[in-house]
Short mmCIF file of C-alpha atoms in Angstrom, two decimals:
data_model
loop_
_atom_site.label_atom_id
_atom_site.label_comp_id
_atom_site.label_asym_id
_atom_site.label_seq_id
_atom_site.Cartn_x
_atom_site.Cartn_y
_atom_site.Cartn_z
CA UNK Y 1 100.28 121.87 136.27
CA UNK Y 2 98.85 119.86 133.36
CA UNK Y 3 95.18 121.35 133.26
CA UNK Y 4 96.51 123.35 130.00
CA UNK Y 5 97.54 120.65 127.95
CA UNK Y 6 94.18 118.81 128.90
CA UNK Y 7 92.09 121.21 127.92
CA UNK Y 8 94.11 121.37 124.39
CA UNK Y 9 93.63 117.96 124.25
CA UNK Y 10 90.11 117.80 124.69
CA UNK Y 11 89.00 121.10 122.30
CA UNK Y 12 91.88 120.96 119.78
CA UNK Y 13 91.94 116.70 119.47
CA UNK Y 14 88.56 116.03 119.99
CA UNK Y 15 89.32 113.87 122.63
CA UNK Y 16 86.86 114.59 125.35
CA UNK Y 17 86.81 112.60 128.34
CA UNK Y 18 89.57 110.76 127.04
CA UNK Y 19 91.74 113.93 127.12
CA UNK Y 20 93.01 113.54 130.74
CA UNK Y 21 93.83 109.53 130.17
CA UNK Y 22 95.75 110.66 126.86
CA UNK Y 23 97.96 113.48 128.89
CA UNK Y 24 98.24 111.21 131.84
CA UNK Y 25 99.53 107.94 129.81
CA UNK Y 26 102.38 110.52 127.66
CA UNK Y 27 103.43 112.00 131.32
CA UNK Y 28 103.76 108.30 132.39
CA UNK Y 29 106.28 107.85 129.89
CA UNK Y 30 108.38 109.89 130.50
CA UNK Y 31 108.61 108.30 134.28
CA UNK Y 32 108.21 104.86 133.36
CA UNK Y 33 111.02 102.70 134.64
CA UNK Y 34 110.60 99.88 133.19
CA UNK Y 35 111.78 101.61 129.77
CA UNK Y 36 114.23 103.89 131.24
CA UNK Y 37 112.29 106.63 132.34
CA UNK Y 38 113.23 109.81 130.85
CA UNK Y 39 116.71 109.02 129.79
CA UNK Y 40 115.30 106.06 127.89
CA UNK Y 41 112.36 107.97 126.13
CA UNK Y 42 115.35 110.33 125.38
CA UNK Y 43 117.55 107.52 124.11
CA UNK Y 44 114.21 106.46 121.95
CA UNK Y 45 114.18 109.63 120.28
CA UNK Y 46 118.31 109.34 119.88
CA UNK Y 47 118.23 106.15 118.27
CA UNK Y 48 115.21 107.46 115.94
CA UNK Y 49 117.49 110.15 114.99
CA UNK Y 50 116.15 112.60 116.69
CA UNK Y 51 117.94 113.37 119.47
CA UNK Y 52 119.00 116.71 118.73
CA UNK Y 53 115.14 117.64 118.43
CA UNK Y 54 114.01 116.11 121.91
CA UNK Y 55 116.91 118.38 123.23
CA UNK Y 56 115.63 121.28 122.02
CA UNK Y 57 112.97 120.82 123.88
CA UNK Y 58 114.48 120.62 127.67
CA UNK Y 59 113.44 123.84 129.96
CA UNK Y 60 111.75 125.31 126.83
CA UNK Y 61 108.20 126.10 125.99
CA UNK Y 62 108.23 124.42 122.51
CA UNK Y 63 105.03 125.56 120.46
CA UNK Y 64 103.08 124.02 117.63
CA UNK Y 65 104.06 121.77 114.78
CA UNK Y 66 107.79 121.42 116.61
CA UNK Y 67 107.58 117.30 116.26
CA UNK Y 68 105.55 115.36 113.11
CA UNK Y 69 103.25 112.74 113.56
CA UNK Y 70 105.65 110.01 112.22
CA UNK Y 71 108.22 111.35 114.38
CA UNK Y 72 106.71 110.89 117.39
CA UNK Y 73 105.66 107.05 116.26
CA UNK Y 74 109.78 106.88 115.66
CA UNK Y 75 110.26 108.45 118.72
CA UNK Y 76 107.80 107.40 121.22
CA UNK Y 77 107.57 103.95 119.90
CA UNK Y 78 104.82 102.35 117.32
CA UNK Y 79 104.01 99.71 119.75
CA UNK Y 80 103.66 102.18 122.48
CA UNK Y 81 101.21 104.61 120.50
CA UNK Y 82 99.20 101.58 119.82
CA UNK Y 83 98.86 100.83 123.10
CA UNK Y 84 97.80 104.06 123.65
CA UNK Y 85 95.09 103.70 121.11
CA UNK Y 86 93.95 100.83 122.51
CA UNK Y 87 93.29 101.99 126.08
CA UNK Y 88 91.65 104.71 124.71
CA UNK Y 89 89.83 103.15 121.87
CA UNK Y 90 91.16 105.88 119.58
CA UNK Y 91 92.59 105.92 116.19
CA UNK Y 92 96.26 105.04 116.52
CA UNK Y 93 96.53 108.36 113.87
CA UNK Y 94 95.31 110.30 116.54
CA UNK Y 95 97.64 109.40 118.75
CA UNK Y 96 100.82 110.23 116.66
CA UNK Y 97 99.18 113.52 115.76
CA UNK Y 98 98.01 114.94 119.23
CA UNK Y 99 100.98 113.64 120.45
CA UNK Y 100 102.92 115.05 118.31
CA UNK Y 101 101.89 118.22 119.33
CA UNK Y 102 101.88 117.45 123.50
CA UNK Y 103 105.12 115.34 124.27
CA UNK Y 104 107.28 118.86 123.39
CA UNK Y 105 105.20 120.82 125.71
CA UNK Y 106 105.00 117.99 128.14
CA UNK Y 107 109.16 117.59 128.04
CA UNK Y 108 109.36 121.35 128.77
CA UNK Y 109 107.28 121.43 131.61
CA UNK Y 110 108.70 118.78 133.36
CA UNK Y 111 112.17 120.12 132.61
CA UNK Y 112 111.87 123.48 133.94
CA UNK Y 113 115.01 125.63 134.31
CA UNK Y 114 116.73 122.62 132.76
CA UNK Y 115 116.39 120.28 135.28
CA UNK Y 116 116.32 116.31 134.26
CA UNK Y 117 113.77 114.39 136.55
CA UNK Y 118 115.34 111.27 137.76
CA UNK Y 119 112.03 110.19 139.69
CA UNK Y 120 108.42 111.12 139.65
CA UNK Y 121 107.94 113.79 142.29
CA UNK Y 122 106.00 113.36 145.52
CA UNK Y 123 103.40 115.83 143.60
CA UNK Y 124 102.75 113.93 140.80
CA UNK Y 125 99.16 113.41 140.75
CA UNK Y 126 98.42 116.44 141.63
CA UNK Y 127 99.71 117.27 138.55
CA UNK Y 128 96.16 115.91 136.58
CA UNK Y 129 93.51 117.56 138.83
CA UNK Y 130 92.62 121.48 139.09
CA UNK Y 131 94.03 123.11 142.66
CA UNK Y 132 91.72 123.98 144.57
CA UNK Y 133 93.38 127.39 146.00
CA UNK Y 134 91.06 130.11 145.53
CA UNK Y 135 87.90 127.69 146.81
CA UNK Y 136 89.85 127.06 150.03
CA UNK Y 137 90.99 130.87 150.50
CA UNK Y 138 87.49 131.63 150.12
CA UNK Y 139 86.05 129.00 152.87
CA UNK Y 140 89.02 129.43 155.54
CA UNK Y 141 88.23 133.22 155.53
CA UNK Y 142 84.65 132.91 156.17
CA UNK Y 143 83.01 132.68 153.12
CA UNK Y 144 81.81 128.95 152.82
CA UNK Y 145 78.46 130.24 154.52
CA UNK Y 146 76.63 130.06 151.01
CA UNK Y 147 77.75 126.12 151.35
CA UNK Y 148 75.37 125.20 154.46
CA UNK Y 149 72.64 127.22 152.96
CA UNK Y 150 72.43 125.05 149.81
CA UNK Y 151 72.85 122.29 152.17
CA UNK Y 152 70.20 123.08 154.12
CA UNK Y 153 67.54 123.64 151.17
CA UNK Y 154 68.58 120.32 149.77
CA UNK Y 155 68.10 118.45 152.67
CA UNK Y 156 64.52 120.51 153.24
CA UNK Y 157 63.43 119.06 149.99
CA UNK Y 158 64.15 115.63 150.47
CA UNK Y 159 62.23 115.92 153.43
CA UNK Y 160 59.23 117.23 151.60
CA UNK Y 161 60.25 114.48 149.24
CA UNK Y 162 59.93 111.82 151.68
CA UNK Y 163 56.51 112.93 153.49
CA UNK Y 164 54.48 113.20 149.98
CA UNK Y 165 55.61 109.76 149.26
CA UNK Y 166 54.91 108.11 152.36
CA UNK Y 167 51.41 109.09 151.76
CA UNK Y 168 50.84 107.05 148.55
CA UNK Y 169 53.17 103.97 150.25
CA UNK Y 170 49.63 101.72 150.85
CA UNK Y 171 48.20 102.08 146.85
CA UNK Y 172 52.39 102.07 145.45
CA UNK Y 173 52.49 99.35 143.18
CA UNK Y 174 55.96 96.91 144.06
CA UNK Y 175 59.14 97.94 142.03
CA UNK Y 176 59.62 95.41 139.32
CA UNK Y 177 62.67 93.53 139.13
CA UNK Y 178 65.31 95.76 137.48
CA UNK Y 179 66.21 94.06 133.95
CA UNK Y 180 69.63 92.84 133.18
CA UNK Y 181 71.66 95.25 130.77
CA UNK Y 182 72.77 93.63 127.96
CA UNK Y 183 73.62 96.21 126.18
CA UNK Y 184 77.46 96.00 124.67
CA UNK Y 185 79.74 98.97 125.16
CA UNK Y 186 79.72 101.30 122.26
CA UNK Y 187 82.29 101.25 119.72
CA UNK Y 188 84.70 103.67 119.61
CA UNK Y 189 83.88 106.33 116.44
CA UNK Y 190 85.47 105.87 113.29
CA UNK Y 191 87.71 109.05 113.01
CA UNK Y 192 88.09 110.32 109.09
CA UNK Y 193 91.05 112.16 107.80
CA UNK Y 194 91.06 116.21 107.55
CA UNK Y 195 90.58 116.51 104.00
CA UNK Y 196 91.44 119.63 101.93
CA UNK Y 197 91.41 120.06 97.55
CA UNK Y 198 92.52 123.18 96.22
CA UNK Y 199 91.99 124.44 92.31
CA UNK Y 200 93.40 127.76 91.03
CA UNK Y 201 91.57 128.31 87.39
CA UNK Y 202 92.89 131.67 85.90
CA UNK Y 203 92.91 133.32 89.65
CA UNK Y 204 89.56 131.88 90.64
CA UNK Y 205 89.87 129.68 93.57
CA UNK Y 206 87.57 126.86 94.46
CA UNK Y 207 87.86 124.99 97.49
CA UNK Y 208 86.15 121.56 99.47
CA UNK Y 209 87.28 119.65 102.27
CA UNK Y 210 86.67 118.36 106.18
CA UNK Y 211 87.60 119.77 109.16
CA UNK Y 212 87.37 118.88 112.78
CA UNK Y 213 86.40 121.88 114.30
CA UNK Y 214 84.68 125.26 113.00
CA UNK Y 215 87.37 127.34 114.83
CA UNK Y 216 89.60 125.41 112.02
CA UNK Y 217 87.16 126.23 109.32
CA UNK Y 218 86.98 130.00 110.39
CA UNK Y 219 90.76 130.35 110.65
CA UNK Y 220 91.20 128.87 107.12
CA UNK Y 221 88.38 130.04 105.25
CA UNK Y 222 89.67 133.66 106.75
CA UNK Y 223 93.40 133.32 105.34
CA UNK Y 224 91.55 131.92 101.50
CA UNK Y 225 89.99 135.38 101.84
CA UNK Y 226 92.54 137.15 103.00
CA UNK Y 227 94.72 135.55 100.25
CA UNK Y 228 92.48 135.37 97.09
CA UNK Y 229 89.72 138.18 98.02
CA UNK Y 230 86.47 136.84 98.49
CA UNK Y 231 84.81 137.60 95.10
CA UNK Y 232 87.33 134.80 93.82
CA UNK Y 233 86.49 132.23 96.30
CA UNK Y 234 83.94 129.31 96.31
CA UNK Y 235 83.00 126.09 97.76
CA UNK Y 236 82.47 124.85 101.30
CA UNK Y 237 84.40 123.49 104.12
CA UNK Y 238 82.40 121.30 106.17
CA UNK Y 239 83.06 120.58 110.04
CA UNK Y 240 82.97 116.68 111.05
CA UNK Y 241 83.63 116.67 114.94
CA UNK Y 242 84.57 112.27 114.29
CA UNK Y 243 87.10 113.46 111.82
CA UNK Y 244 91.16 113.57 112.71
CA UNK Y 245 93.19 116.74 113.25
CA UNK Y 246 94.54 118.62 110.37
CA UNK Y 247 98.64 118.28 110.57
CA UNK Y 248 98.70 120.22 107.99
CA UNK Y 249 97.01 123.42 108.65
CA UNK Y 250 98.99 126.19 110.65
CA UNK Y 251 101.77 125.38 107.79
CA UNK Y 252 99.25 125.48 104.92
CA UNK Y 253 97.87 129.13 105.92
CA UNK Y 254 101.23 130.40 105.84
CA UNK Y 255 102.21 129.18 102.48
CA UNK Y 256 99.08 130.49 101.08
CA UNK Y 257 100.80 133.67 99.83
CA UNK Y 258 103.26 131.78 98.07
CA UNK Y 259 100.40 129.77 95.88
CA UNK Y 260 99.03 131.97 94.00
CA UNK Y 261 99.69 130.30 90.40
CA UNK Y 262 96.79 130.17 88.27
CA UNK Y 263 96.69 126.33 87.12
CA UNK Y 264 97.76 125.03 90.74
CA UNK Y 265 95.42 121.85 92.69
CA UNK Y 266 96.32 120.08 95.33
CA UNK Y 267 94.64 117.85 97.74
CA UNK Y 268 95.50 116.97 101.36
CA UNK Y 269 93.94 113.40 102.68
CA UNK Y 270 95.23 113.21 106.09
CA UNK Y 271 98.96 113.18 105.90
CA UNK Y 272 98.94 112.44 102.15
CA UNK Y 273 99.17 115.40 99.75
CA UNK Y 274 98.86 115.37 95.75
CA UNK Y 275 99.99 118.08 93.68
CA UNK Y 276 99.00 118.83 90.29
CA UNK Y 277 101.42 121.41 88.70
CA UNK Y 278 100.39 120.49 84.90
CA UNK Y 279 98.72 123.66 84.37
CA UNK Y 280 101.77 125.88 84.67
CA UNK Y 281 105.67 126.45 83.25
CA UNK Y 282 108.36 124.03 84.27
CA UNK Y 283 110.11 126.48 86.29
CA UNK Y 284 106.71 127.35 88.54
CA UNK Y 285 106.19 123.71 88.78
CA UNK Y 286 109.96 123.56 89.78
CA UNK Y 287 110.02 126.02 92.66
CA UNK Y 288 106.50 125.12 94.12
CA UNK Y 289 107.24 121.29 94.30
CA UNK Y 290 110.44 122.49 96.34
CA UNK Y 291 108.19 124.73 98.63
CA UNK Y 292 105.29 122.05 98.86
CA UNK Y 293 107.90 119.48 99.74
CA UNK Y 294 110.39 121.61 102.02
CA UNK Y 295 106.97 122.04 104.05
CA UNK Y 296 105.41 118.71 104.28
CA UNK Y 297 108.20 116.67 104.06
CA UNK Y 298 107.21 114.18 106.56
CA UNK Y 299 104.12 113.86 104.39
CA UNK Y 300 103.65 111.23 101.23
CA UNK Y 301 103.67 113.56 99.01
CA UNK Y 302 102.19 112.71 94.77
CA UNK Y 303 103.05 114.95 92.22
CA UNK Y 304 106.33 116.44 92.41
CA UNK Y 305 107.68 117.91 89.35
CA UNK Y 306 111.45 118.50 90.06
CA UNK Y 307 114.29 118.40 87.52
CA UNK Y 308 115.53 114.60 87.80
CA UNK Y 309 110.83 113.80 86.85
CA UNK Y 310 111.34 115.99 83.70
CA UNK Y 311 114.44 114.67 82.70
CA UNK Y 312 113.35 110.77 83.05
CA UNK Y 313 110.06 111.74 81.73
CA UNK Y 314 112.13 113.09 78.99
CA UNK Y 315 114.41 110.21 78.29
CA UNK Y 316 113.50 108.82 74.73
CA UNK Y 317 113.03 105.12 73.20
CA UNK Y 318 116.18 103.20 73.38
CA UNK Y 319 118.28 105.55 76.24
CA UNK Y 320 121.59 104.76 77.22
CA UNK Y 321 122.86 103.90 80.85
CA UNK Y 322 124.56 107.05 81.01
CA UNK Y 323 121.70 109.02 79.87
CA UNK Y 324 119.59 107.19 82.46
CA UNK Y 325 122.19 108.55 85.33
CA UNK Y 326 122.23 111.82 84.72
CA UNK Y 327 118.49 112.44 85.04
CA UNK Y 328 118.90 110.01 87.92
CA UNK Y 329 121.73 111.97 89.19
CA UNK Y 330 118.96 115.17 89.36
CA UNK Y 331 116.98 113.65 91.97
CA UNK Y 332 116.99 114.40 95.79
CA UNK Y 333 116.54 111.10 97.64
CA UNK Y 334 115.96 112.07 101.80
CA UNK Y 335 116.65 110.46 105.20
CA UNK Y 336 115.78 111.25 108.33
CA UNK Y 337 118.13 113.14 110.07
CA UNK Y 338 121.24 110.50 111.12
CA UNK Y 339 119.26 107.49 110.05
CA UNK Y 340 118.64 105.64 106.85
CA UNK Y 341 115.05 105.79 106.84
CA UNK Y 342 114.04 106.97 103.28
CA UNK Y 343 111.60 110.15 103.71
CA UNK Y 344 108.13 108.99 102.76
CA UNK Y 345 108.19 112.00 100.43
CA UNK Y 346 111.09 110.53 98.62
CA UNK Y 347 108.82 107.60 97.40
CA UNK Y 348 107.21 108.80 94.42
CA UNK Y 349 110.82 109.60 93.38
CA UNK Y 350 112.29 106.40 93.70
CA UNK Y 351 109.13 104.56 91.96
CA UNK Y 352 109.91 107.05 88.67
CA UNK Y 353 113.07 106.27 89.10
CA UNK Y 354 112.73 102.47 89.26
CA UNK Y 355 110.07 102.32 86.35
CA UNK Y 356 113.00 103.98 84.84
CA UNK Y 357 115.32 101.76 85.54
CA UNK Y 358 113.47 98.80 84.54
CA UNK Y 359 113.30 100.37 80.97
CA UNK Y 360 117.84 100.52 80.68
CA UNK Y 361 119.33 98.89 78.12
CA UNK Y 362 119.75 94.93 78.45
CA UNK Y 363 123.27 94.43 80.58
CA UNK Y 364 123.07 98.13 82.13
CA UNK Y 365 124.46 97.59 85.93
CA UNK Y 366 124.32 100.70 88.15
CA UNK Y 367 126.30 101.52 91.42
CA UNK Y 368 123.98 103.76 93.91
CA UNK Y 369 126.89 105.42 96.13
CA UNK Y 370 125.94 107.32 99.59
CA UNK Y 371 127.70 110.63 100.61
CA UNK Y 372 127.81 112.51 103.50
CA UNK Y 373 129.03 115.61 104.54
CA UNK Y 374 132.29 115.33 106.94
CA UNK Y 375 129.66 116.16 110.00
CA UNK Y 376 130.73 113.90 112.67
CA UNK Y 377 132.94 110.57 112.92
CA UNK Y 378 134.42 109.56 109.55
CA UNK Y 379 134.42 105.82 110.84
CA UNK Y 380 130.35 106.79 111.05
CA UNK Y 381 129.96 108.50 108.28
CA UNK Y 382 131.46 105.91 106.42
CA UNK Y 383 128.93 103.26 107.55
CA UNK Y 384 126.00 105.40 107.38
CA UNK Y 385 126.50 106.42 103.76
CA UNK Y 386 126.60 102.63 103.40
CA UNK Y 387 123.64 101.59 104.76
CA UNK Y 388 121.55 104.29 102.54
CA UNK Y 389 122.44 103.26 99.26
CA UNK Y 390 121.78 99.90 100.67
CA UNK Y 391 118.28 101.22 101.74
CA UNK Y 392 118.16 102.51 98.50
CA UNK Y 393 118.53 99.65 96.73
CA UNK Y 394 116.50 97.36 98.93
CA UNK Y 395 113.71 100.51 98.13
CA UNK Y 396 114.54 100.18 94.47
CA UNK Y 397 114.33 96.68 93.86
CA UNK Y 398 110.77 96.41 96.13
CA UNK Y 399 109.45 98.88 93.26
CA UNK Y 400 110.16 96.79 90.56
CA UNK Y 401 114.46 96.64 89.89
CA UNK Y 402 115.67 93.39 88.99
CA UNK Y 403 118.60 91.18 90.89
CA UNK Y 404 121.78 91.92 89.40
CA UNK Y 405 121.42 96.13 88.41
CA UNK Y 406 121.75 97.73 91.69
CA UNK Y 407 124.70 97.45 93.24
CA UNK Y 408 125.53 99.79 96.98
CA UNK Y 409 128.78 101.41 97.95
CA UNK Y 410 129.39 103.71 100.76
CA UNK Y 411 131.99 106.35 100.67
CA UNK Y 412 131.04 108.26 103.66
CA UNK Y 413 132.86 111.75 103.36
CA UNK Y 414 135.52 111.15 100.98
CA UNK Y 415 134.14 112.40 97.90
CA UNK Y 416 132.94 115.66 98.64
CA UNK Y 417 131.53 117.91 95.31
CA UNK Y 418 130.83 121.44 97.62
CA UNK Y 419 132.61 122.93 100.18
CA UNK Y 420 131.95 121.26 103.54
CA UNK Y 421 132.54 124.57 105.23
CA UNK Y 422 128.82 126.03 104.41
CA UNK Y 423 125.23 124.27 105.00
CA UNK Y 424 124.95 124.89 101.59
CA UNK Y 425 127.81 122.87 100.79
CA UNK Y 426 127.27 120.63 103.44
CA UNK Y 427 123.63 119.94 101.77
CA UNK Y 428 125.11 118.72 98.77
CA UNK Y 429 127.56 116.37 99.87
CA UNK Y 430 124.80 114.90 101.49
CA UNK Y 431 123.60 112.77 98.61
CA UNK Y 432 122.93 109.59 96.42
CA UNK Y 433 125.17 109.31 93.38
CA UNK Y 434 124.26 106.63 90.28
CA UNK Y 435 126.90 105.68 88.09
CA UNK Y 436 127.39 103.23 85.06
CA UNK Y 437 129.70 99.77 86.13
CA UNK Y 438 131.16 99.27 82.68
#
């Protein structure tokens, strides 16, 4: 039932022998009472915020790239991907990111037609281990004969084995004493990060980076081409079988089209990406730090030019507080979804805004509201708008705010600025609002 997602395991994730373990221990989960079973792996993923995604998932075949690496750690658990890792002697990163990609598919087999599993099934482990069928067809109708003739010829050589060594038995020297291994186990392999820099220089494109497999190499090095043409590409990919999957690289060849602007670089290091936009207009830097960051926004993400980076890098000597708010007021902090965990690509937005901050006008104080949209239970709203400006300004004040500035108020969905009745109004309700406290 399994022996796909194995076999993904052990080509795609580099896994190898481990690859069964690794499918076995995620299936496990999902049956384990002692957390719950599969209502409390579902409740994980609920309380992570993420409950609508695990749904999705139920009597589907979910593909690729469905669930991020750090929302599976949310999801599944950090202590219970460590353990993983541990078993396994395998890069916790590893974990997150094959699993990432297997828990979905897992989910949807073991939902089928919809069905929630309540117990393992008498079949389980058959589950991990190929069936047999056709080899059994084969021998019940007669055709097992080839069987006892291999038999045969192995058991006439170690006859003719036996006889030749009898004959040297009187001059055979004794066996010596087998020696005592002490050899340790070997360490598990350090696993490196996928690693990817990208430089556009007036339409010629030059390329490095590290790869885990050459079937990822091929695949990427043919969209370049496809994209750029291959008199304007150089440089080498190399392929580093110890080196981690690349989450980033199904979503990468897509948006190749859309990066075409001479002056663009940007660098993947495992799940970190920098962006250098310097080369090229304001508005180009604009729209591809929105693309770059509506497609790896689970990443950390250096580099973003959007309008609230120009306007504080604009702000001049001696700034007012409400000078300071309205380029703060251009930023896009994120959460994830029904939670008030701050987006890791939302950090190098806070730190300019903080260094900012730190720079106001002796006296400035500064109320950080949270918004929602009216989504939901006002009651809930209400408290979860609070508890992101307060994460916020607990984010704020770790980058460098002083005591006294910052101050959090929630206001749930009682201030609305778009019409709640489109996602587009909806989207920016959702928000963090500065003001000056006079």
């Amino acid at each position: 039932m399994l022996q796909s997602l194995i076999r993904e395991a052990a080509s795609r994730f580099n896994l190898g022998d481990n690859a069964s373990r690794f499918v076995r221990l995620l299936v496990d989960a999902v049956f384990d009472n002692d957390n719950g079973g599969f209502a409390g792996l579902r409740k994980r993923f609920e309380d992570a915020g993420l409950g609508d995604l695990f749904a999705s998932w139920i009597g589907k075949q979910p593909g690729d790239n469905v669930l991020q690496p750090d929302q599976f750690s949310a999801g599944f658990g950090e202590t219970a991907s460590h353990q993983i890792a541990q078993r396994l002697g395998i890069a916790p990163a590893l974990v997150n990111v094959a699993g990432a990609t297997l828990l979905p598919k897992i989910i949807g087999l073991v939902t089928r037609g919809g069905v929630i599993p309540i117990a393992r099934p008498a079949d389980y482990e058959s589950w991990f281990t190929a069936a047999p069928a056709a080899a059994a067809a084969r021998d019940e109708s007669g055709g097992g004969w080839w069987k006892w003739l291999l038999a045969l010829i192995v058991l006439g050589g170690l006859l003719l084995f036996l006889l030749r060594g009898c004959k040297h038995d009187e001059a055979a020297t004794p066996p010596a004493e087998p020696a005592t291994s002490t050899t340790e186990p070997a360490a598990p392999v350090e696993q490196g990060n996928a690693s990817f820099d990208f430089a556009n220089v007036d339409g010629k494109v030059t390329v490095a980076g590290k790869l885990p497999s050459e079937a990822d190499k091929t695949r990427l090095w043919d969209a370049l081409t496809a994209t750029y043409g291959a008199p304007n590409l150089s440089g080498d990919i190399t392929v580093d079988p110890n080196t981690l999957p690349a989450g980033w690289l199904d979503k990468l060849i897509a948006a190749l089209p859309d990066l075409k602007d001479a002056g663009l670089k940007f660098g993947f290091d495992g799940d970190k990406l920098k962006i250098d936009t310097a080369g090229l207009s304001d508005e180009q830097r604009f729209a591809l730090s929105e693309k770059l960051r509506g497609l790896f926004g689970g990443f950390e993400i250096s580099g973003l030019w959007d309008r609230a980076a120009a306007a504080l890098a604009g702000l001049k000597s001696g700034f007012s507080g409400d000078d300071l708010v309205k380029a703060l007021n251009l930023m896009n902090v994120y959460f994830d979804t029904g939670s008030n965990t701050i987006t890791r690509d939302s950090l190098e937005t806070l730190t300019n805004a903080a260094n900012a901050i730190t720079q106001a006008p002796s006296g400035t104080r500064i109320e950080v509201g949270g918004h929602t949209d009216n989504t939901g239970d006002a009651a809930a709203n209400l408290a979860l708008s609070q508890q992101r400006a307060d994460a916020v300004v607990a984010k704020l004040a770790e980058l460098g705010v002083g005591e006294g500035i910052l101050t959090a108020k929630g206001y749930g969905q009682d201030k609305p600025i778009a019409d709640n009745a489109t996602e587009e109004g909806k989207a920016k309700n959702r928000r963090i609002e500065f003001s000056v406290q006079q």
